[in-house]
Coordinates of C-alpha atoms in Angstrom, one line a residue:
Chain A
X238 CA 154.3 310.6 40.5
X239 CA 152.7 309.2 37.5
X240 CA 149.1 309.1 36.2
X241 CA 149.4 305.1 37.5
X242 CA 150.6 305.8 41.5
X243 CA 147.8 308.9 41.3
X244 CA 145.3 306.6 40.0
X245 CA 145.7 304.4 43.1
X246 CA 146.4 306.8 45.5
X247 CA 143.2 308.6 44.6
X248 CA 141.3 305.0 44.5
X249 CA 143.1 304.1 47.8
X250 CA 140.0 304.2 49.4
X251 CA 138.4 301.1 47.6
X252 CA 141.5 298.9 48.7
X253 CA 139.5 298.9 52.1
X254 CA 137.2 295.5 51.2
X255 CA 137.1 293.8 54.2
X256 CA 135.1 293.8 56.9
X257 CA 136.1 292.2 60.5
X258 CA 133.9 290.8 63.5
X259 CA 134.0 293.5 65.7
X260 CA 132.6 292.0 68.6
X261 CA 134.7 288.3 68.5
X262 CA 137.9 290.4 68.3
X263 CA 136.8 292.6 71.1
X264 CA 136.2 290.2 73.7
X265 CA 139.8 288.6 73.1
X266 CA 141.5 291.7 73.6
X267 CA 138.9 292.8 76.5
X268 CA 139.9 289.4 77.7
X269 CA 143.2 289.6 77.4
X270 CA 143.3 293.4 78.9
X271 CA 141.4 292.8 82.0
X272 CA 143.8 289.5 82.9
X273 CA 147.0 291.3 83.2
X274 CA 148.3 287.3 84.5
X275 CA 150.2 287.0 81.6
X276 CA 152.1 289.9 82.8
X277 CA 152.2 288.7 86.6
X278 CA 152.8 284.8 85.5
X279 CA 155.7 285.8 83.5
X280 CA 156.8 288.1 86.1
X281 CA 156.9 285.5 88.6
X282 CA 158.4 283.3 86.4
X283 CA 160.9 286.2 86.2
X284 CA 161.3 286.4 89.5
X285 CA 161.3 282.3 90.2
X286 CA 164.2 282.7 87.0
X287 CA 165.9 285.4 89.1
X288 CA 165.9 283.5 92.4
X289 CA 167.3 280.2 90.7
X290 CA 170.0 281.9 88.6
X291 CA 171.0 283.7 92.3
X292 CA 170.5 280.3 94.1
X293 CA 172.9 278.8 91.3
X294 CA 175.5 281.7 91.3
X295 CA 175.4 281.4 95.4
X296 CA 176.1 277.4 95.5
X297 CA 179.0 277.8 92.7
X298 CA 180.4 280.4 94.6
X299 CA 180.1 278.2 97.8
X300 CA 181.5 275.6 96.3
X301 CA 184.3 277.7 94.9
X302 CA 184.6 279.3 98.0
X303 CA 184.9 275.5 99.8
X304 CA 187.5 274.9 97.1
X305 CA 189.9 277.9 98.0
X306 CA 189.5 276.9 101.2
X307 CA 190.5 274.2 101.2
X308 CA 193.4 275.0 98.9
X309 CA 194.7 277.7 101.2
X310 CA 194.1 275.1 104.2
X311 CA 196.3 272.4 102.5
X312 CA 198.9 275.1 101.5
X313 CA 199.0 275.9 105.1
X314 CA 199.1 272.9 106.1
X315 CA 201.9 272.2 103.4
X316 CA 203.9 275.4 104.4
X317 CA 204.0 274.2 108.1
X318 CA 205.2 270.5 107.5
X319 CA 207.9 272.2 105.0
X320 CA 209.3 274.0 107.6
X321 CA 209.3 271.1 110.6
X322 CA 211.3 269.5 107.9
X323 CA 213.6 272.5 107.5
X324 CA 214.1 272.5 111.1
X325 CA 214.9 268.9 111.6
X326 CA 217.2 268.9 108.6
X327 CA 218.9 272.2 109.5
X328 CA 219.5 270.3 113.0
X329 CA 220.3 267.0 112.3
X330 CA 222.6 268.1 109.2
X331 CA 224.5 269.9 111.0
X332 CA 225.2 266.9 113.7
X333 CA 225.8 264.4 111.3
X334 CA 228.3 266.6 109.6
X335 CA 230.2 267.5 113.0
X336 CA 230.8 263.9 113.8
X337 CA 231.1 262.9 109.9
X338 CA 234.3 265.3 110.7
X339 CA 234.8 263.7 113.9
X340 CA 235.6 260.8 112.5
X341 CA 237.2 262.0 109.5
X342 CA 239.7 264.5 111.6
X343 CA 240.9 260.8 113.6
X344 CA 244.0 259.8 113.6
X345 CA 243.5 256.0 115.2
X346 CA 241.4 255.0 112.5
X347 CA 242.9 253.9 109.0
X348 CA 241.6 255.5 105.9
X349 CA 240.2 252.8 105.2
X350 CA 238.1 252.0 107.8
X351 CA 237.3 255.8 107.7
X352 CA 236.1 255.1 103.6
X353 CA 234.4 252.0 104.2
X354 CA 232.0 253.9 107.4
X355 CA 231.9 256.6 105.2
X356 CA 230.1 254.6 102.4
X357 CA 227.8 253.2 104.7
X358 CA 226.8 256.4 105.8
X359 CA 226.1 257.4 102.0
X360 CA 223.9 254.7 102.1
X361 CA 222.0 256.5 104.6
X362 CA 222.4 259.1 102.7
X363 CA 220.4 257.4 100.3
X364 CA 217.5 256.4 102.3
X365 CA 217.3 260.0 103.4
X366 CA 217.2 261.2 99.7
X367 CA 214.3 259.1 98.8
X368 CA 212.6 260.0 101.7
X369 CA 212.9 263.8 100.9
X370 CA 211.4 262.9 97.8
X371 CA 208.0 261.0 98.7
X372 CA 207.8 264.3 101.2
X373 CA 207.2 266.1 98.1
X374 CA 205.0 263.7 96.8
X375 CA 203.0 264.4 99.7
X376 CA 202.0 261.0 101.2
X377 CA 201.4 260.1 104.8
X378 CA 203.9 263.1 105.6
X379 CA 204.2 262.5 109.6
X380 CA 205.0 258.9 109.2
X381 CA 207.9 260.3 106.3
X382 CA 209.3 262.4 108.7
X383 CA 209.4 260.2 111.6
X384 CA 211.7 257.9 108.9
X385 CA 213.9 261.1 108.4
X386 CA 214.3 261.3 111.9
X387 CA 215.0 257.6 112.8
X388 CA 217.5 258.2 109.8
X389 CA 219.3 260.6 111.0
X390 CA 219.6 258.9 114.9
X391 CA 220.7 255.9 113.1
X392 CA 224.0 258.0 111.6
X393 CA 224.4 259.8 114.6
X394 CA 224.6 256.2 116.9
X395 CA 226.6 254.6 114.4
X396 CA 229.5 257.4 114.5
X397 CA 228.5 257.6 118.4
X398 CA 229.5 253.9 118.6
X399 CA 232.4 254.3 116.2
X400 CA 233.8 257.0 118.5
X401 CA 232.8 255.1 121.2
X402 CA 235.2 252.2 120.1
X403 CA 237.8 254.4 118.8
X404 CA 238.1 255.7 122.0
X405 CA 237.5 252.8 124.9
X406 CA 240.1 251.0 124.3
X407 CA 242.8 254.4 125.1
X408 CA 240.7 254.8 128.1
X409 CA 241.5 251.3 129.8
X410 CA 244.9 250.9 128.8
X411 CA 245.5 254.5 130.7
X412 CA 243.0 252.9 133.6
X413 CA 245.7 249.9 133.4
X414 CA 248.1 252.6 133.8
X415 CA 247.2 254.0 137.2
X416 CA 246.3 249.8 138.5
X417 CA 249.6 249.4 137.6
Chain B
X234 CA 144.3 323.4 61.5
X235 CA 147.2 320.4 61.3
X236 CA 147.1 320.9 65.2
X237 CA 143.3 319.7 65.2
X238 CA 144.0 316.7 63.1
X239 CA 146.8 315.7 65.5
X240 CA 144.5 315.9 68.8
X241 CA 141.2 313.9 67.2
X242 CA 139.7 311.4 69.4
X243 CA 141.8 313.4 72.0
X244 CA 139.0 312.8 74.7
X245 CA 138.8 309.1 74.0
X246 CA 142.3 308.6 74.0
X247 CA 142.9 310.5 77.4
X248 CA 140.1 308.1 78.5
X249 CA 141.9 305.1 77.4
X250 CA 145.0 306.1 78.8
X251 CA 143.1 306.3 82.3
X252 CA 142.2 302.8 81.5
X253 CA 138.3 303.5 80.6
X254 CA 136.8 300.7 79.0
X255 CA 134.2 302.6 77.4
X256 CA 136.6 305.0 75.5
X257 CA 138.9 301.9 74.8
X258 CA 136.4 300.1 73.1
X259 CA 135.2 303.2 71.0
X260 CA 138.0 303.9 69.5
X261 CA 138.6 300.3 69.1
X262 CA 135.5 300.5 66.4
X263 CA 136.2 303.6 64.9
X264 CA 139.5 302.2 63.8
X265 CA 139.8 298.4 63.6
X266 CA 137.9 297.9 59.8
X267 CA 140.6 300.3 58.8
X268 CA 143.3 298.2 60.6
X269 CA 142.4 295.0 59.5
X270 CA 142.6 296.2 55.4
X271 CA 145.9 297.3 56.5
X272 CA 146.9 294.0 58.2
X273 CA 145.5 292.0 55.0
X274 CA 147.2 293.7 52.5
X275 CA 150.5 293.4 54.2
X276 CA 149.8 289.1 55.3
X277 CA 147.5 288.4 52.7
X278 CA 145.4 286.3 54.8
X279 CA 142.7 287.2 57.1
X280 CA 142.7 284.9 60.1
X281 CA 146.6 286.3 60.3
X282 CA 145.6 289.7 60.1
X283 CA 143.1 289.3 62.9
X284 CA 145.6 287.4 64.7
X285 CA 148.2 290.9 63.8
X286 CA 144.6 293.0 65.1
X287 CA 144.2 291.5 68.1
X288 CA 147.8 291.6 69.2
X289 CA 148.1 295.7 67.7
X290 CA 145.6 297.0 69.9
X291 CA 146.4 294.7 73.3
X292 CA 149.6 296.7 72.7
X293 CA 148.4 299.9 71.5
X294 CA 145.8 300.0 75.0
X295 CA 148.9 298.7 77.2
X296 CA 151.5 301.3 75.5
X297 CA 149.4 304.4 74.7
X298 CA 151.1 306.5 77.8
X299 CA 153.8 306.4 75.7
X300 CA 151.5 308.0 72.7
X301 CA 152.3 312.1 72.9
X302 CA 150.1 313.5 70.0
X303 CA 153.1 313.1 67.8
X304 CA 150.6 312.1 64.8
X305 CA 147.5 311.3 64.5
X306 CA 146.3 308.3 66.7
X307 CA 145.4 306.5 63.9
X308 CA 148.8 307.0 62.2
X309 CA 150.7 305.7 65.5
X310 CA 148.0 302.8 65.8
X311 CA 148.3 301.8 62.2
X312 CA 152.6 301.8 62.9
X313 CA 152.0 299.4 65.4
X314 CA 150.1 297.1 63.1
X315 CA 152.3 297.4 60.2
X316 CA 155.3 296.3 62.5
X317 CA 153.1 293.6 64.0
X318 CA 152.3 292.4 60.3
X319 CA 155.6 292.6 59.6
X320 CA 157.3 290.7 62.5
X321 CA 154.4 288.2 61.3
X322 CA 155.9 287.5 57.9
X323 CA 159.2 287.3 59.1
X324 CA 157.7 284.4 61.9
X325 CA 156.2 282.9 58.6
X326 CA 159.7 283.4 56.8
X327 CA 157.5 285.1 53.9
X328 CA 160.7 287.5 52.5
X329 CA 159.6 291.0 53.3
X330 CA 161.5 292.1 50.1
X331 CA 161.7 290.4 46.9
X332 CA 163.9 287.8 45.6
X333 CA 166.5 288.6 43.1
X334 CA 165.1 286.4 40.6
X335 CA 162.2 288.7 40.1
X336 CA 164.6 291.3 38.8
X337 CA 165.9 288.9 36.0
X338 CA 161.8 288.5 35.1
X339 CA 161.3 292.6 35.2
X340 CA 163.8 293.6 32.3
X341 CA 161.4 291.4 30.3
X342 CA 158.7 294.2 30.3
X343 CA 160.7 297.8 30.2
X344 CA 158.9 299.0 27.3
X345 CA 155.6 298.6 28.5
X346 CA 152.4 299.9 27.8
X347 CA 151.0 302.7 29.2
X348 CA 148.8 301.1 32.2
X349 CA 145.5 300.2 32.9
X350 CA 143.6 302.5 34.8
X351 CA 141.1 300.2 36.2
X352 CA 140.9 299.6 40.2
X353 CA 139.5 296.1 40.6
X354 CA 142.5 295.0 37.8
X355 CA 144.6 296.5 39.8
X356 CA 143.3 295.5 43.1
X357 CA 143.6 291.9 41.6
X358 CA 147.4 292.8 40.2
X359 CA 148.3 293.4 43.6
X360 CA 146.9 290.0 45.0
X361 CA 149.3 288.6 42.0
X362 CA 152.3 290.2 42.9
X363 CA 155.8 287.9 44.6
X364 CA 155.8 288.5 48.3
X365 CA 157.8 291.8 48.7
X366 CA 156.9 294.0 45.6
X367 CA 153.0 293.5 47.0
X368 CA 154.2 294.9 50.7
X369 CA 156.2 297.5 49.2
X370 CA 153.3 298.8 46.4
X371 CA 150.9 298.6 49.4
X372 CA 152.9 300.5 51.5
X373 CA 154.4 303.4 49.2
X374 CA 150.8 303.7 47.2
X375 CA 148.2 302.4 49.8
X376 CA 149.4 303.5 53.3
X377 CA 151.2 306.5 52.0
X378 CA 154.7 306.0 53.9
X379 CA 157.5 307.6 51.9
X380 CA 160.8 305.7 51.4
X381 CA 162.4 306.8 54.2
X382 CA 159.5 305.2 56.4
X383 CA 159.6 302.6 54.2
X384 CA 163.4 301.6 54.8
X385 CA 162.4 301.9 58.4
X386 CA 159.8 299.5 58.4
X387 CA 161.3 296.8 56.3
X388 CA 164.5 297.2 57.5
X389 CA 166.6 297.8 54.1
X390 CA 168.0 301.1 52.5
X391 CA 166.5 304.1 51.5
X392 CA 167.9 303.3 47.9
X393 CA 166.7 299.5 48.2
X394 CA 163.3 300.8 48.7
X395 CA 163.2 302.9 45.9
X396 CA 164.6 300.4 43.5
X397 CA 162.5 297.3 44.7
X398 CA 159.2 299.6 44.3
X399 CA 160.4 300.7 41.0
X400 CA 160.7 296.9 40.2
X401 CA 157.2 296.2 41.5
X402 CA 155.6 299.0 40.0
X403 CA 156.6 297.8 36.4
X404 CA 155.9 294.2 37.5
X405 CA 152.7 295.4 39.1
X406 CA 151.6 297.3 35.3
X407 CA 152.8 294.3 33.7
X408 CA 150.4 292.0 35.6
X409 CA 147.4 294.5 35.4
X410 CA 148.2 294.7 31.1
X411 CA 147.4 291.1 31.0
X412 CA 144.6 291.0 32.7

């Protein structure tokens, strides 16, 4: 330390000029101690803070909650409708396909005729296709599936009826057979 | 004897601590002249150091359970408004150390005169010091914090505070020359 920073150090004393009011001073932080509302005010804020911030988290989560409800509900719901459909097609597929054989397998109609009923059961085919598809789409899916039904009666009644005709006529000639 | 220092006003501050008002209020006047020349030299303004006053001993009244006869009361009251004055200056975005430019202005006045020894000129050097080299002369030469406090309080390097007062010394003799 030089003869400078001791010069200063031992004058330190005289940096001490001013004077303050005592009293004014005083009687702000006598004020100031005796009202400990600042303290509470902000605590209650706190605690008004705290309980929005909780009443905010609680609503998200409500609405969350509503949400993945929901979700889980129309998955469900999703999931069962799914499988009614697996069940109808798993039933009526198999039908269709029996007497799609049926007809195929018959030896009094001309392969022809078989191709052209054939094509018009592609057509169905089709219409069942598309139908399968808007399923997916999830529209009104009751009404969709009562048109995937009526599909599937309509092949079934048309090779029904084909069978039908295929097979009446054999039937009276042998009727004829016993008049006669 | 160090002991002795450390406990003075012991009675008062036990008092205070138990929330007398009394005891609050006396040591309130046996320190608050000294507090407030601290508080000036460091904001260099007195309605802000009575402002940093006010606010040091609301704390210092509200906190002092947390006082343990560490130091001296006076040195842990006088921390509390240093770091009030300082968190002040930094509100008033008054730099707390010096600009660089003041360097370039220092190497101007290396071979200096030997300095005037005269306290008012030096008192007045101060006053005319940048922002920064005045908080760091007062603090190092007035308040009698070493550099290690130093760096604590301002927030910078132990090696920062030793060449910053360094700068402010010379700048500080320069001024006081001229005078």
């Amino acid at each position: 330390m030089d003869n400078f920073e001791k010069y200063i150090q031992k004058n330190k004393d005289q940096f001490d000029e001013h004077k303050v009011d005592h009293l004014k001073i005083w009687n702000q932080i006598e004020t100031e101690l005796e009202t400990p509302k600042t303290i509470s005010l902000f605590r209650k804020f706190s605690i008004v803070k705290v309980a929005a911030t909780l009443l905010i988290l609680i609503g998200a989560f409500s609405i969350v909650r509503f949400y993945k409800i929901s979700e889980i509900n129309f998955n469900s719901e999703k999931m069962i409708v799914n499988q009614e459909l697996r069940d109808i097609d798993v039933y009526y597929k198999n039908l269709v396909s029996f007497q799609v054989q049926l007809v195929q397998k018959n030896t009094k109609l001309l392969p022809e005729e078989k191709k052209e009923f054939l094509s018009f059961m592609d057509e169905l085919d089709e219409e069942y296709n598309t139908l399968k598809k808007e399923m997916t789409q999830n529209l009104n899916n009751e009404y969709i599936l009562e048109a995937i039904i009526n599909n599937y009666k309509k092949r079934i009644e048309l090779i029904e009826n084909l069978l039908k005709q295929i097979n009446t006529p054999q039937n009276s000639n042998d009727n004829e057979g016993y008049i006669l | 004897m160090e002991t002795n220092i450390i406990y003075t006003h012991k009675k008062l501050v036990e008092n205070s601590k138990a929330g007398d008002r009394n005891s609050q209020y006396q040591l309130y006047e046996l320190y608050v002249n000294a507090m407030f020349n601290v508080s000036i030299r460091m904001v260099g303004s007195k309605e802000d150091a009575e402002d940093v006053i006010q606010e040091s001993f609301i704390e210092a009244f509200r906190k002092l359970n947390s006082f343990r006869y560490e130091s001296t009361f006076g040195s842990w009251l006088k921390r509390i408004v240093i770091n009030k004055s300082i968190n002040h200056l930094k509100l008033k975005k008054i730099p707390i150390t010096p600009l660089d430019h003041y360097e370039y202005q220092i190497s101007e006045v290396t071979n200096q005169e030997a300095p005037v020894l005269d306290i008012n000129k030096i008192k007045k050097g101060i006053k005319l010091l940048p922002d920064g080299y005045s908080q760091i002369i007062t603090l190092y030469l007035i308040e009698g914090y070493d550099h290690i406090e130093i760096s604590e309080i301002l927030g910078i390097t132990i090696s920062t505070s030793k060449s910053q007062y360094h700068r402010a010394k010379k700048k500080l003799i320069a001024i006081v020359n001229t005078l």
